[in-house]
Amino acid sequence: QVQLAESGGGLVQAGDSLTLACAVSGRSYEADAMAWFRQAPGKEREFVAAITYTSSTTSYTDAVKGRFIISRDNSKSTLYLRMNNLKPEDTAVYYCAAGPNIISLRRTADYWGQGTQVTVSS
């Protein structure tokens, strides 16, 4: 029904920027809103950012607020996460996700991508 595929991860230095992308296949009312989650070594998966279908509303976790920008291009069926001023604490596997709204996406999602590794060195 809905498939998500992340790309753009890699190894960068602290202070650098990186853009992640998520290709979306299929459509569902349960997947109108989208989000990024991440899971760092030894930690539970956590919410990073979410965006509505029309990009009218966005939401960010405090740890990335002011540094990361979530966006989407529906004509290209792609979700993005622009990560600026990366810190070693941002090192994690980043997952693309989709759900009915950004409120529910702050806790869980109906669809998940396979994840892409982001490693930030000091």
PDB file of C-alpha atoms in Angstrom:
ATOM      1  CA  GLN A   1       0.000   0.000   0.000  1.00  0.00           C
ATOM      2  CA  VAL A   2       2.599   2.532   1.142  1.00  0.00           C
ATOM      3  CA  GLN A   3       6.334   2.013   0.920  1.00  0.00           C
ATOM      4  CA  LEU A   4       9.052   4.348   2.163  1.00  0.00           C
ATOM      5  CA  ALA A   5      12.716   4.351   1.201  1.00  0.00           C
ATOM      6  CA  GLU A   6      15.312   6.592   2.857  1.00  0.00           C
ATOM      7  CA  SER A   7      18.551   7.786   1.312  1.00  0.00           C
ATOM      8  CA  GLY A   8      21.241  10.397   1.894  1.00  0.00           C
ATOM      9  CA  GLY A   9      22.843   9.167   5.088  1.00  0.00           C
ATOM     10  CA  GLY A  10      26.585   9.140   5.546  1.00  0.00           C
ATOM     11  CA  LEU A  11      29.600  10.154   7.601  1.00  0.00           C
ATOM     12  CA  VAL A  12      30.081  13.868   8.271  1.00  0.00           C
ATOM     13  CA  GLN A  13      31.948  16.090  10.706  1.00  0.00           C
ATOM     14  CA  ALA A  14      30.389  18.136  13.475  1.00  0.00           C
ATOM     15  CA  GLY A  15      29.036  21.414  12.148  1.00  0.00           C
ATOM     16  CA  ASP A  16      28.413  20.024   8.686  1.00  0.00           C
ATOM     17  CA  SER A  17      25.046  19.719   6.969  1.00  0.00           C
ATOM     18  CA  LEU A  18      23.305  16.779   5.360  1.00  0.00           C
ATOM     19  CA  THR A  19      19.999  16.230   3.604  1.00  0.00           C
ATOM     20  CA  LEU A  20      18.056  13.010   3.902  1.00  0.00           C
ATOM     21  CA  ALA A  21      15.379  12.007   1.423  1.00  0.00           C
ATOM     22  CA  CYS A  22      12.505   9.559   1.591  1.00  0.00           C
ATOM     23  CA  ALA A  23      10.831   8.286  -1.554  1.00  0.00           C
ATOM     24  CA  VAL A  24       7.142   7.517  -1.085  1.00  0.00           C
ATOM     25  CA  SER A  25       5.333   4.877  -3.119  1.00  0.00           C
ATOM     26  CA  GLY A  26       1.557   4.493  -2.958  1.00  0.00           C
ATOM     27  CA  ARG A  27      -1.035   6.614  -1.155  1.00  0.00           C
ATOM     28  CA  SER A  28      -3.244   6.253   1.903  1.00  0.00           C
ATOM     29  CA  TYR A  29      -5.245   8.564   4.143  1.00  0.00           C
ATOM     30  CA  GLU A  30      -3.378   6.889   6.975  1.00  0.00           C
ATOM     31  CA  ALA A  31      -0.138   8.222   5.505  1.00  0.00           C
ATOM     32  CA  ASP A  32      -0.962  11.857   4.733  1.00  0.00           C
ATOM     33  CA  ALA A  33       1.370  13.201   7.394  1.00  0.00           C
ATOM     34  CA  MET A  34       5.015  12.215   7.469  1.00  0.00           C
ATOM     35  CA  ALA A  35       7.842  12.260   9.947  1.00  0.00           C
ATOM     36  CA  TRP A  36      11.421  11.404  10.710  1.00  0.00           C
ATOM     37  CA  PHE A  37      12.463   9.274  13.668  1.00  0.00           C
ATOM     38  CA  ARG A  38      15.931   8.276  14.765  1.00  0.00           C
ATOM     39  CA  GLN A  39      17.533   5.648  16.934  1.00  0.00           C
ATOM     40  CA  ALA A  40      20.964   6.220  18.413  1.00  0.00           C
ATOM     41  CA  PRO A  41      23.176   3.431  19.775  1.00  0.00           C
ATOM     42  CA  GLY A  42      21.902   2.299  23.153  1.00  0.00           C
ATOM     43  CA  LYS A  43      18.794   4.465  22.981  1.00  0.00           C
ATOM     44  CA  GLU A  44      15.158   3.993  22.047  1.00  0.00           C
ATOM     45  CA  ARG A  45      13.755   5.245  18.780  1.00  0.00           C
ATOM     46  CA  GLU A  46      12.708   8.886  19.120  1.00  0.00           C
ATOM     47  CA  PHE A  47      10.642  11.383  17.190  1.00  0.00           C
ATOM     48  CA  VAL A  48      12.583  14.014  15.246  1.00  0.00           C
ATOM     49  CA  ALA A  49      10.193  16.005  13.052  1.00  0.00           C
ATOM     50  CA  ALA A  50       6.829  15.774  11.318  1.00  0.00           C
ATOM     51  CA  ILE A  51       4.994  17.575   8.544  1.00  0.00           C
ATOM     52  CA  THR A  52       1.430  17.670   7.232  1.00  0.00           C
ATOM     53  CA  TYR A  53       0.557  16.697   3.677  1.00  0.00           C
ATOM     54  CA  THR A  54       0.322  20.319   2.525  1.00  0.00           C
ATOM     55  CA  SER A  55       3.354  21.424   4.579  1.00  0.00           C
ATOM     56  CA  SER A  56       1.072  23.821   6.458  1.00  0.00           C
ATOM     57  CA  THR A  57       2.294  22.587   9.832  1.00  0.00           C
ATOM     58  CA  THR A  58       5.566  21.172  11.103  1.00  0.00           C
ATOM     59  CA  SER A  59       6.687  19.816  14.434  1.00  0.00           C
ATOM     60  CA  TYR A  60      10.177  19.261  15.848  1.00  0.00           C
ATOM     61  CA  THR A  61      11.680  17.695  18.906  1.00  0.00           C
ATOM     62  CA  ASP A  62      13.540  20.224  21.061  1.00  0.00           C
ATOM     63  CA  ALA A  63      16.906  18.611  20.367  1.00  0.00           C
ATOM     64  CA  VAL A  64      16.815  19.562  16.675  1.00  0.00           C
ATOM     65  CA  LYS A  65      14.677  22.695  16.728  1.00  0.00           C
ATOM     66  CA  GLY A  66      16.418  25.505  14.869  1.00  0.00           C
ATOM     67  CA  ARG A  67      18.885  23.131  13.197  1.00  0.00           C
ATOM     68  CA  PHE A  68      16.783  20.668  11.210  1.00  0.00           C
ATOM     69  CA  ILE A  69      14.164  21.473   8.587  1.00  0.00           C
ATOM     70  CA  ILE A  70      11.565  18.973   7.441  1.00  0.00           C
ATOM     71  CA  SER A  71       9.980  19.509   4.032  1.00  0.00           C
ATOM     72  CA  ARG A  72       8.261  17.600   1.271  1.00  0.00           C
ATOM     73  CA  ASP A  73       7.717  17.778  -2.460  1.00  0.00           C
ATOM     74  CA  ASN A  74       4.508  15.958  -3.270  1.00  0.00           C
ATOM     75  CA  SER A  75       5.056  16.330  -7.008  1.00  0.00           C
ATOM     76  CA  LYS A  76       8.159  14.204  -6.533  1.00  0.00           C
ATOM     77  CA  SER A  77       6.600  12.045  -3.809  1.00  0.00           C
ATOM     78  CA  THR A  78       9.589  12.799  -1.610  1.00  0.00           C
ATOM     79  CA  LEU A  79      10.101  13.789   2.017  1.00  0.00           C
ATOM     80  CA  TYR A  80      13.272  15.603   3.093  1.00  0.00           C
ATOM     81  CA  LEU A  81      15.151  16.349   6.274  1.00  0.00           C
ATOM     82  CA  ARG A  82      17.754  19.099   6.042  1.00  0.00           C
ATOM     83  CA  MET A  83      20.114  18.729   8.969  1.00  0.00           C
ATOM     84  CA  ASN A  84      22.291  21.747   9.734  1.00  0.00           C
ATOM     85  CA  ASN A  85      25.058  22.184  12.300  1.00  0.00           C
ATOM     86  CA  LEU A  86      25.181  18.476  12.954  1.00  0.00           C
ATOM     87  CA  LYS A  87      26.435  17.300  16.329  1.00  0.00           C
ATOM     88  CA  PRO A  88      27.865  13.935  17.419  1.00  0.00           C
ATOM     89  CA  GLU A  89      24.669  13.469  19.429  1.00  0.00           C
ATOM     90  CA  ASP A  90      22.766  13.370  16.128  1.00  0.00           C
ATOM     91  CA  THR A  91      24.462  10.107  15.204  1.00  0.00           C
ATOM     92  CA  ALA A  92      21.706   7.555  14.655  1.00  0.00           C
ATOM     93  CA  VAL A  93      19.775   5.529  12.153  1.00  0.00           C
ATOM     94  CA  TYR A  94      17.151   7.845  10.710  1.00  0.00           C
ATOM     95  CA  TYR A  95      13.775   6.442   9.701  1.00  0.00           C
ATOM     96  CA  CYS A  96      11.151   7.883   7.409  1.00  0.00           C
ATOM     97  CA  ALA A  97       7.597   7.361   8.679  1.00  0.00           C
ATOM     98  CA  ALA A  98       3.986   8.130   7.776  1.00  0.00           C
ATOM     99  CA  GLY A  99       0.732   8.393   9.692  1.00  0.00           C
ATOM    100  CA  PRO A 100      -2.665  10.123   9.732  1.00  0.00           C
ATOM    101  CA  ASN A 101      -1.538  13.324  11.480  1.00  0.00           C
ATOM    102  CA  ILE A 102       1.489  14.913  13.088  1.00  0.00           C
ATOM    103  CA  ILE A 103       0.079  14.605  16.592  1.00  0.00           C
ATOM    104  CA  SER A 104      -0.006  10.829  16.432  1.00  0.00           C
ATOM    105  CA  LEU A 105       3.348  10.794  14.616  1.00  0.00           C
ATOM    106  CA  ARG A 106       5.060  12.273  17.657  1.00  0.00           C
ATOM    107  CA  ARG A 107       4.653   8.845  19.242  1.00  0.00           C
ATOM    108  CA  THR A 108       4.256   6.244  16.507  1.00  0.00           C
ATOM    109  CA  ALA A 109       3.642   5.656  12.813  1.00  0.00           C
ATOM    110  CA  ASP A 110       1.690   3.361  10.525  1.00  0.00           C
ATOM    111  CA  TYR A 111       4.430   3.006   7.907  1.00  0.00           C
ATOM    112  CA  TRP A 112       8.205   2.877   8.213  1.00  0.00           C
ATOM    113  CA  GLY A 113      11.208   2.986   5.942  1.00  0.00           C
ATOM    114  CA  GLN A 114      14.261   0.784   6.365  1.00  0.00           C
ATOM    115  CA  GLY A 115      16.425   3.532   7.839  1.00  0.00           C
ATOM    116  CA  THR A 116      19.604   5.311   6.788  1.00  0.00           C
ATOM    117  CA  GLN A 117      22.715   5.723   8.929  1.00  0.00           C
ATOM    118  CA  VAL A 118      23.947   9.197   9.860  1.00  0.00           C
ATOM    119  CA  THR A 119      27.273   9.373  11.661  1.00  0.00           C
ATOM    120  CA  VAL A 120      28.660  12.677  12.950  1.00  0.00           C
ATOM    121  CA  SER A 121      32.273  12.755  14.098  1.00  0.00           C
ATOM    122  CA  SER A 122      33.779  15.332  16.459  1.00  0.00           C
TER     123      SER A 122
END
